[in-house]
Amino acid sequence: MPKSVHHNAENSSRWVVIGVGVGVAGVLIATYYVLRFMLLWVVIGICIAADVYRRQLRPRSTVKEDCGAMNINLSGNTSESIILVAIQKMERVLDFNVDNGWDRYIDETDYRILEEVINELRMVVDFLRDKSSGERSLLQHLVAEFADAARHSAELVMERKFTELDNALGWVMKSRMLVMEAGAGEKEIRPQSVGVVGLEKDVKQLCKVILNEEPGLVTMCVKGMVGVGKTTLATQVYNNAAIVERFKHHRAWIALSSDTDTHEMLVNLIQQLMEQDGDSLLVEEMGKWSLMDMICDHLRRIPCFIVLENPPPNINFTYFFLRLRRVGNGSRLLITSRREVTTLEVYYTHEMKSLDSDQSWKLFMKIVDKFTGHENKLSKELESRGKEMLKNCGGLPIAIIDVGRQKAKERLSGIAWEEVFDSIDLSESLKKLEPMYHELDGELKACFLHMSFFKENAIMRNEKLEQIWAVSGLKTRRFAWATRVKSKCTYDLSSQSIIEVLDPYQITKEEVKRCRMNPLLHKLSVKKAEEEIGFEVLSSNGNNKSAQNPSHRVIHCGREMFIQTTNQEKNLVSLIFHGGGRYLDDAGQSYWNNFELLKMLDMEDFGVKTLSETMGTLIELRYLGLRNNYIQEIPHSFGDLKKLEVLDVALNFMVEMPGNILEIGSLHHIYMSNVIYQEPLKVDALENLETLTYISIYDWMYEVTSLEKMICLQQLGVEEVDENSDAGKLFASLAELEHLRHLTLRGFRFRSIPCLDNIGMVDRLWTLKLDGLLSRLPSANNFPQGIKYLALVNTCLDEDPMPLLKNLPWLECLKLRNAYTGRIMSVQFNGFADLLVLHINELWNLRNVQVEEGAKAMLEQLEIKNCPRLDTLPQEIGSMKRLRKFKMVTTKRIATKIRNSGLMSKIVEVDISP
């Protein structure tokens, strides 16, 4: 073969091999890239599926990460977080459906409805995003309603119930309109937006409790009526620099409502107190017991500060907070409520007070300045008129804010300040208080309505309140001979902040003695009484509110002539007089013949001088109040009032009383003093008598022969006890009264009360008051051993009574007023095992108080007044762990010295004046 041919064949074979090699390489390379591409898409598909699955199961606690750009603070607002979670859930459904085709999940119609629901939710989120936290808080109840609609819609979508989603859309749209209409209206001004007024002392007291060294959980309550500023005070405490520093980021604020349950509260707590991430436990799906364990475990390590705002009465978190007490580790719980907290052991309850005149004016002017946009400066005369107008607000911030806004509008419209203060409209404020009335049960509503009988801002005696309610047919008292008589309705009203208790130093919360109602609540009481029980108010100034066929009437009159009514009196059940006594001076004898059904007649503080004999025709009368007048004689015809249950003629100096009054067997309560009797008394005939104050010891001793029928007598006051009185015989007779619990012995002028060694015979007493000169006290063994309350007034003892009184085993409250003339008093708390309240008043010579075993003291309230030579206090007072309240009235020099001593640094409520 030629050489050239061989060479060409060899070249051809080489090219074939090269071509085959290139082809194989190309195939391999192509296969590699195809497989790589396919693997990439598999990985992407797996990641997408995993992400969808993870998002569906992710807890709500991570919502903050997804929605941080929306500028909505979710840490303290569960409602807004619910809306955002609902949006996320429904948007995932939309995305999944688009990726998988219509027939795989929902049809196009349902898709459009779902899209519309999401748009509605987004509108509210965008709307709230432009609001400040304060503005959003004003819409809280409406946003909560909208959140319920959002959550319900999301649940329907997740459960594939698209046929019901169309109906849910209507609920969502309606709720959205309510939120946006309310938010677009006039902004409501709250105290937080104008600065705090008059709360500096309150903040200091609460911070003192929160920052104390108590190692366990400490529970506090800020209590007060609607609109008094509870949330404002709690906010100031929550944001106080010392509190923020103490608890760092471990604080939580839970706003509760009637539909809040334990599970929701616990989830909210975890969201605010504990850091959560996307891989955390599914908090939303955990049971409440697991949630409790999680929180308690957290609090074992880190102390927290928790605020519960306005828990409704139907919510009971008792078990959870009992667990917290065992693991509290220095945690603090602050509750704001208008109701007494009874389900938890409360370390300290802070009673919110209304603003005084200067504070009210300061808040008013801040609101006016904010609304008008500039500072308004008024003359002293206009300021005085303004303060007089603001008295109608009763120091209630919610009312002052309403009035400030109204007056600012009037001023902006061109009305002069002189005319601005001429009138006041409180209708909006009363509307805000009405829900509090509607929440009362039927019995308390009736009690509230009958409090309209009193003067505005009047100090009301509990006993009078109960008697008026009883005459009106309300059963307000529970009698139990083995325990104390509890004032059920007055206690319930005070526990719900309807009335203010004026005896802050008392043994138990149930024993309300004197109280007062806020003027604005009194106006509400009058308004509702006019609407519901036929109540009317007549006034000599012509500003009358007459009712058709009234059942209850209040007459306000002064010394001027008053035109009397002569009609619609036959239906009256209650008649109350306020003001001057001219009205009855002008009334004729026949005036009283018109009242056929009258059960209650009250003329207390009215200035009455004479009473008509024709008043004896009021045969249905059950309550007759004649206290504090100028009456000199009770008509003999009063003996015909055979249904009379309450007769009050106290504080009428030397009034002459017919003997037949005390023959009325229906009498339950008699109040009198310095009475002159026309004939011998027959007290033992009063089988139903429960209260008798006061009767002379001589009338009691010489006219009472048998006390066996007086089985109901519980309270007795005996006066004119002097050295000529046979006290032993008195005590022997009182020992026969099986249910006597309260006894007062009053001396006669400057004469000495005789020896009381036999008083121990009256062994069922709970309270004892001795008023008059005493040479000495009986021994501890000769005292009634069950005494819980003891008052020594004007006894002027030469010997320190404390060493003797410490041996009374059940003594809880001790009050001394001008009781001891010595210089040194020794208080040994190892003997006063149950002493809770100690009052020391008018001990003019007292220079030194010695306290032993202060750390063991149970004392909670200490008051020292008018002891001008007592310029130092024992250091042991500072170690009394239970001491919550201290009050001292002394000279300016001593007051300054005590304040600077640092002794009161751990006592919560300290009031030293001047």
PDB file of C-alpha atoms in Angstrom, residues 306-495:
ATOM      1  CA  ILE A 306     -47.210  42.688  85.996  1.00  0.00           C
ATOM      2  CA  VAL A 307     -50.162  45.068  85.707  1.00  0.00           C
ATOM      3  CA  LEU A 308     -53.686  43.680  85.339  1.00  0.00           C
ATOM      4  CA  GLU A 309     -55.997  46.435  84.154  1.00  0.00           C
ATOM      5  CA  ASN A 310     -59.662  46.291  85.209  1.00  0.00           C
ATOM      6  CA  PRO A 311     -60.302  42.549  85.631  1.00  0.00           C
ATOM      7  CA  PRO A 312     -64.069  41.925  85.325  1.00  0.00           C
ATOM      8  CA  PRO A 313     -65.827  40.252  88.265  1.00  0.00           C
ATOM      9  CA  ASN A 314     -66.459  37.017  86.378  1.00  0.00           C
ATOM     10  CA  ILE A 315     -62.735  36.354  85.867  1.00  0.00           C
ATOM     11  CA  ASN A 316     -61.034  34.214  88.478  1.00  0.00           C
ATOM     12  CA  PHE A 317     -57.281  33.796  88.185  1.00  0.00           C
ATOM     13  CA  THR A 318     -56.911  32.759  91.830  1.00  0.00           C
ATOM     14  CA  TYR A 319     -55.162  29.429  91.288  1.00  0.00           C
ATOM     15  CA  PHE A 320     -52.571  30.863  88.914  1.00  0.00           C
ATOM     16  CA  PHE A 321     -51.601  33.690  91.253  1.00  0.00           C
ATOM     17  CA  LEU A 322     -51.522  31.353  94.226  1.00  0.00           C
ATOM     18  CA  ARG A 323     -48.884  29.425  92.288  1.00  0.00           C
ATOM     19  CA  LEU A 324     -47.032  32.648  91.588  1.00  0.00           C
ATOM     20  CA  ARG A 325     -46.904  33.373  95.313  1.00  0.00           C
ATOM     21  CA  ARG A 326     -44.851  30.226  95.814  1.00  0.00           C
ATOM     22  CA  VAL A 327     -42.336  31.116  93.095  1.00  0.00           C
ATOM     23  CA  GLY A 328     -42.641  34.913  92.987  1.00  0.00           C
ATOM     24  CA  ASN A 329     -38.962  35.595  93.712  1.00  0.00           C
ATOM     25  CA  GLY A 330     -39.557  39.323  94.221  1.00  0.00           C
ATOM     26  CA  SER A 331     -42.192  39.745  91.508  1.00  0.00           C
ATOM     27  CA  ARG A 332     -44.893  42.391  91.827  1.00  0.00           C
ATOM     28  CA  LEU A 333     -48.536  42.302  90.702  1.00  0.00           C
ATOM     29  CA  LEU A 334     -50.526  45.540  90.411  1.00  0.00           C
ATOM     30  CA  ILE A 335     -54.287  45.347  89.800  1.00  0.00           C
ATOM     31  CA  THR A 336     -56.433  48.331  88.813  1.00  0.00           C
ATOM     32  CA  SER A 337     -60.084  47.872  89.637  1.00  0.00           C
ATOM     33  CA  ARG A 338     -63.096  49.702  90.941  1.00  0.00           C
ATOM     34  CA  ARG A 339     -63.989  46.545  92.871  1.00  0.00           C
ATOM     35  CA  GLU A 340     -62.427  45.150  96.009  1.00  0.00           C
ATOM     36  CA  VAL A 341     -60.082  42.267  95.188  1.00  0.00           C
ATOM     37  CA  THR A 342     -61.251  39.373  97.351  1.00  0.00           C
ATOM     38  CA  THR A 343     -59.906  36.326  95.508  1.00  0.00           C
ATOM     39  CA  LEU A 344     -56.266  37.169  96.203  1.00  0.00           C
ATOM     40  CA  GLU A 345     -54.312  38.130  99.293  1.00  0.00           C
ATOM     41  CA  VAL A 346     -53.617  41.819  98.707  1.00  0.00           C
ATOM     42  CA  TYR A 347     -50.609  43.287 100.503  1.00  0.00           C
ATOM     43  CA  TYR A 348     -51.751  46.883  99.977  1.00  0.00           C
ATOM     44  CA  THR A 349     -54.863  48.530  98.522  1.00  0.00           C
ATOM     45  CA  HIS A 350     -54.455  52.110  97.360  1.00  0.00           C
ATOM     46  CA  GLU A 351     -57.761  53.972  97.464  1.00  0.00           C
ATOM     47  CA  MET A 352     -57.870  56.638  94.758  1.00  0.00           C
ATOM     48  CA  LYS A 353     -59.213  59.988  95.936  1.00  0.00           C
ATOM     49  CA  SER A 354     -60.866  62.648  93.832  1.00  0.00           C
ATOM     50  CA  LEU A 355     -58.947  65.858  93.098  1.00  0.00           C
ATOM     51  CA  ASP A 356     -59.231  68.829  95.426  1.00  0.00           C
ATOM     52  CA  SER A 357     -60.257  72.304  94.257  1.00  0.00           C
ATOM     53  CA  ASP A 358     -56.755  73.463  93.245  1.00  0.00           C
ATOM     54  CA  GLN A 359     -55.916  70.210  91.469  1.00  0.00           C
ATOM     55  CA  SER A 360     -59.247  70.258  89.624  1.00  0.00           C
ATOM     56  CA  TRP A 361     -58.580  73.804  88.436  1.00  0.00           C
ATOM     57  CA  LYS A 362     -55.057  72.925  87.312  1.00  0.00           C
ATOM     58  CA  LEU A 363     -56.310  69.960  85.247  1.00  0.00           C
ATOM     59  CA  PHE A 364     -59.155  72.058  83.817  1.00  0.00           C
ATOM     60  CA  MET A 365     -56.806  74.788  82.643  1.00  0.00           C
ATOM     61  CA  LYS A 366     -54.375  72.276  81.124  1.00  0.00           C
ATOM     62  CA  ILE A 367     -57.208  70.859  79.025  1.00  0.00           C
ATOM     63  CA  VAL A 368     -58.431  74.297  77.987  1.00  0.00           C
ATOM     64  CA  ASP A 369     -54.894  75.356  77.040  1.00  0.00           C
ATOM     65  CA  LYS A 370     -54.338  72.186  75.022  1.00  0.00           C
ATOM     66  CA  PHE A 371     -57.652  72.509  73.193  1.00  0.00           C
ATOM     67  CA  THR A 372     -57.346  76.226  72.446  1.00  0.00           C
ATOM     68  CA  GLY A 373     -53.686  75.949  71.503  1.00  0.00           C
ATOM     69  CA  HIS A 374     -52.396  78.691  73.801  1.00  0.00           C
ATOM     70  CA  GLU A 375     -51.999  79.501  77.494  1.00  0.00           C
ATOM     71  CA  ASN A 376     -55.032  81.144  79.060  1.00  0.00           C
ATOM     72  CA  LYS A 377     -54.455  83.460  82.031  1.00  0.00           C
ATOM     73  CA  LEU A 378     -57.482  84.376  84.122  1.00  0.00           C
ATOM     74  CA  SER A 379     -58.037  86.837  86.940  1.00  0.00           C
ATOM     75  CA  LYS A 380     -58.481  85.721  90.546  1.00  0.00           C
ATOM     76  CA  GLU A 381     -62.174  86.533  90.312  1.00  0.00           C
ATOM     77  CA  LEU A 382     -62.669  84.363  87.230  1.00  0.00           C
ATOM     78  CA  GLU A 383     -60.588  81.599  88.780  1.00  0.00           C
ATOM     79  CA  SER A 384     -62.839  81.670  91.840  1.00  0.00           C
ATOM     80  CA  ARG A 385     -65.937  81.396  89.637  1.00  0.00           C
ATOM     81  CA  GLY A 386     -64.354  78.576  87.691  1.00  0.00           C
ATOM     82  CA  LYS A 387     -63.513  76.627  90.818  1.00  0.00           C
ATOM     83  CA  GLU A 388     -67.081  77.056  92.042  1.00  0.00           C
ATOM     84  CA  MET A 389     -68.339  75.623  88.753  1.00  0.00           C
ATOM     85  CA  LEU A 390     -65.936  72.688  88.953  1.00  0.00           C
ATOM     86  CA  LYS A 391     -67.343  71.644  92.344  1.00  0.00           C
ATOM     87  CA  ASN A 392     -70.104  69.983  90.322  1.00  0.00           C
ATOM     88  CA  CYS A 393     -67.489  67.597  88.896  1.00  0.00           C
ATOM     89  CA  GLY A 394     -66.690  66.251  92.346  1.00  0.00           C
ATOM     90  CA  GLY A 395     -62.946  66.219  91.599  1.00  0.00           C
ATOM     91  CA  LEU A 396     -63.459  63.449  89.020  1.00  0.00           C
ATOM     92  CA  PRO A 397     -60.905  63.778  86.176  1.00  0.00           C
ATOM     93  CA  ILE A 398     -63.218  62.217  83.594  1.00  0.00           C
ATOM     94  CA  ALA A 399     -65.808  64.949  84.271  1.00  0.00           C
ATOM     95  CA  ILE A 400     -63.262  67.784  84.492  1.00  0.00           C
ATOM     96  CA  ILE A 401     -61.892  66.764  81.099  1.00  0.00           C
ATOM     97  CA  ASP A 402     -65.382  66.788  79.546  1.00  0.00           C
ATOM     98  CA  VAL A 403     -66.144  70.206  81.018  1.00  0.00           C
ATOM     99  CA  GLY A 404     -62.741  71.567  79.976  1.00  0.00           C
ATOM    100  CA  ARG A 405     -63.360  70.522  76.395  1.00  0.00           C
ATOM    101  CA  GLN A 406     -66.842  72.102  76.424  1.00  0.00           C
ATOM    102  CA  LYS A 407     -65.623  75.388  77.848  1.00  0.00           C
ATOM    103  CA  ALA A 408     -62.696  75.544  75.427  1.00  0.00           C
ATOM    104  CA  LYS A 409     -65.158  75.188  72.526  1.00  0.00           C
ATOM    105  CA  GLU A 410     -67.316  77.963  73.961  1.00  0.00           C
ATOM    106  CA  ARG A 411     -64.278  80.171  74.322  1.00  0.00           C
ATOM    107  CA  LEU A 412     -63.157  79.481  70.747  1.00  0.00           C
ATOM    108  CA  SER A 413     -66.628  80.402  69.528  1.00  0.00           C
ATOM    109  CA  GLY A 414     -66.194  83.886  70.995  1.00  0.00           C
ATOM    110  CA  ILE A 415     -68.062  83.565  74.310  1.00  0.00           C
ATOM    111  CA  ALA A 416     -66.495  85.667  77.080  1.00  0.00           C
ATOM    112  CA  TRP A 417     -64.975  83.934  80.113  1.00  0.00           C
ATOM    113  CA  GLU A 418     -67.534  85.698  82.327  1.00  0.00           C
ATOM    114  CA  GLU A 419     -70.306  83.822  80.514  1.00  0.00           C
ATOM    115  CA  VAL A 420     -68.411  80.564  80.114  1.00  0.00           C
ATOM    116  CA  PHE A 421     -68.605  79.873  83.852  1.00  0.00           C
ATOM    117  CA  ASP A 422     -72.345  80.629  84.131  1.00  0.00           C
ATOM    118  CA  SER A 423     -73.497  77.065  83.443  1.00  0.00           C
ATOM    119  CA  ILE A 424     -72.203  73.519  83.200  1.00  0.00           C
ATOM    120  CA  ASP A 425     -73.308  70.463  81.240  1.00  0.00           C
ATOM    121  CA  LEU A 426     -72.491  67.125  82.866  1.00  0.00           C
ATOM    122  CA  SER A 427     -74.683  64.923  80.666  1.00  0.00           C
ATOM    123  CA  GLU A 428     -71.732  63.288  78.885  1.00  0.00           C
ATOM    124  CA  SER A 429     -69.985  62.531  82.176  1.00  0.00           C
ATOM    125  CA  LEU A 430     -73.141  60.998  83.617  1.00  0.00           C
ATOM    126  CA  LYS A 431     -73.442  58.750  80.552  1.00  0.00           C
ATOM    127  CA  LYS A 432     -69.950  57.443  81.231  1.00  0.00           C
ATOM    128  CA  LEU A 433     -70.925  56.597  84.805  1.00  0.00           C
ATOM    129  CA  GLU A 434     -74.220  54.889  83.947  1.00  0.00           C
ATOM    130  CA  PRO A 435     -72.650  51.498  83.074  1.00  0.00           C
ATOM    131  CA  MET A 436     -71.440  51.286  86.667  1.00  0.00           C
ATOM    132  CA  TYR A 437     -75.061  51.619  87.826  1.00  0.00           C
ATOM    133  CA  HIS A 438     -76.339  49.019  85.342  1.00  0.00           C
ATOM    134  CA  GLU A 439     -73.749  46.497  86.540  1.00  0.00           C
ATOM    135  CA  LEU A 440     -75.210  46.522  90.063  1.00  0.00           C
ATOM    136  CA  ASP A 441     -77.589  43.761  91.080  1.00  0.00           C
ATOM    137  CA  GLY A 442     -81.235  44.559  91.828  1.00  0.00           C
ATOM    138  CA  GLU A 443     -80.751  45.037  95.565  1.00  0.00           C
ATOM    139  CA  LEU A 444     -77.775  47.387  95.211  1.00  0.00           C
ATOM    140  CA  LYS A 445     -79.545  49.351  92.467  1.00  0.00           C
ATOM    141  CA  ALA A 446     -82.417  50.018  94.867  1.00  0.00           C
ATOM    142  CA  CYS A 447     -79.979  51.066  97.587  1.00  0.00           C
ATOM    143  CA  PHE A 448     -78.217  53.391  95.153  1.00  0.00           C
ATOM    144  CA  LEU A 449     -81.504  55.038  94.144  1.00  0.00           C
ATOM    145  CA  HIS A 450     -82.490  55.721  97.761  1.00  0.00           C
ATOM    146  CA  MET A 451     -79.202  57.518  98.391  1.00  0.00           C
ATOM    147  CA  SER A 452     -80.700  60.387  96.380  1.00  0.00           C
ATOM    148  CA  PHE A 453     -82.575  61.272  99.597  1.00  0.00           C
ATOM    149  CA  PHE A 454     -79.392  62.751 101.087  1.00  0.00           C
ATOM    150  CA  LYS A 455     -77.824  66.114 100.399  1.00  0.00           C
ATOM    151  CA  GLU A 456     -75.099  66.260  97.796  1.00  0.00           C
ATOM    152  CA  ASN A 457     -71.690  65.513  99.352  1.00  0.00           C
ATOM    153  CA  ALA A 458     -73.360  64.693 102.680  1.00  0.00           C
ATOM    154  CA  ILE A 459     -71.658  62.499 105.259  1.00  0.00           C
ATOM    155  CA  MET A 460     -73.943  59.498 105.676  1.00  0.00           C
ATOM    156  CA  ARG A 461     -74.127  57.349 108.776  1.00  0.00           C
ATOM    157  CA  ASN A 462     -74.294  53.674 107.942  1.00  0.00           C
ATOM    158  CA  GLU A 463     -76.981  53.038 110.517  1.00  0.00           C
ATOM    159  CA  LYS A 464     -79.219  55.682 108.943  1.00  0.00           C
ATOM    160  CA  LEU A 465     -78.644  54.281 105.458  1.00  0.00           C
ATOM    161  CA  GLU A 466     -79.641  50.811 106.558  1.00  0.00           C
ATOM    162  CA  GLN A 467     -82.716  52.048 108.376  1.00  0.00           C
ATOM    163  CA  ILE A 468     -83.938  54.008 105.337  1.00  0.00           C
ATOM    164  CA  TRP A 469     -83.389  50.979 103.136  1.00  0.00           C
ATOM    165  CA  ALA A 470     -85.239  48.764 105.604  1.00  0.00           C
ATOM    166  CA  VAL A 471     -88.210  51.149 105.788  1.00  0.00           C
ATOM    167  CA  SER A 472     -88.305  51.084 101.977  1.00  0.00           C
ATOM    168  CA  GLY A 473     -88.603  47.306 102.037  1.00  0.00           C
ATOM    169  CA  LEU A 474     -84.985  46.428 101.217  1.00  0.00           C
ATOM    170  CA  LYS A 475     -83.400  43.578 103.157  1.00  0.00           C
ATOM    171  CA  THR A 476     -79.878  44.847 103.560  1.00  0.00           C
ATOM    172  CA  ARG A 477     -78.665  43.330 106.812  1.00  0.00           C
ATOM    173  CA  ARG A 478     -77.658  39.815 107.817  1.00  0.00           C
ATOM    174  CA  PHE A 479     -78.033  39.057 111.503  1.00  0.00           C
ATOM    175  CA  ALA A 480     -75.983  36.358 113.156  1.00  0.00           C
ATOM    176  CA  TRP A 481     -75.696  36.329 116.917  1.00  0.00           C
ATOM    177  CA  ALA A 482     -72.525  34.228 116.901  1.00  0.00           C
ATOM    178  CA  THR A 483     -70.664  36.692 114.659  1.00  0.00           C
ATOM    179  CA  ARG A 484     -70.604  40.389 114.047  1.00  0.00           C
ATOM    180  CA  VAL A 485     -73.507  42.057 112.332  1.00  0.00           C
ATOM    181  CA  LYS A 486     -72.268  42.910 108.863  1.00  0.00           C
ATOM    182  CA  SER A 487     -73.541  45.850 106.842  1.00  0.00           C
ATOM    183  CA  LYS A 488     -73.925  43.916 103.643  1.00  0.00           C
ATOM    184  CA  CYS A 489     -75.096  46.623 101.250  1.00  0.00           C
ATOM    185  CA  THR A 490     -72.923  49.455 102.531  1.00  0.00           C
ATOM    186  CA  TYR A 491     -69.936  47.125 102.326  1.00  0.00           C
ATOM    187  CA  ASP A 492     -70.858  46.010  98.808  1.00  0.00           C
ATOM    188  CA  LEU A 493     -71.298  49.616  97.677  1.00  0.00           C
ATOM    189  CA  SER A 494     -67.944  50.615  99.140  1.00  0.00           C
ATOM    190  CA  SER A 495     -66.238  47.536  97.689  1.00  0.00           C
TER     191      SER A 495
END
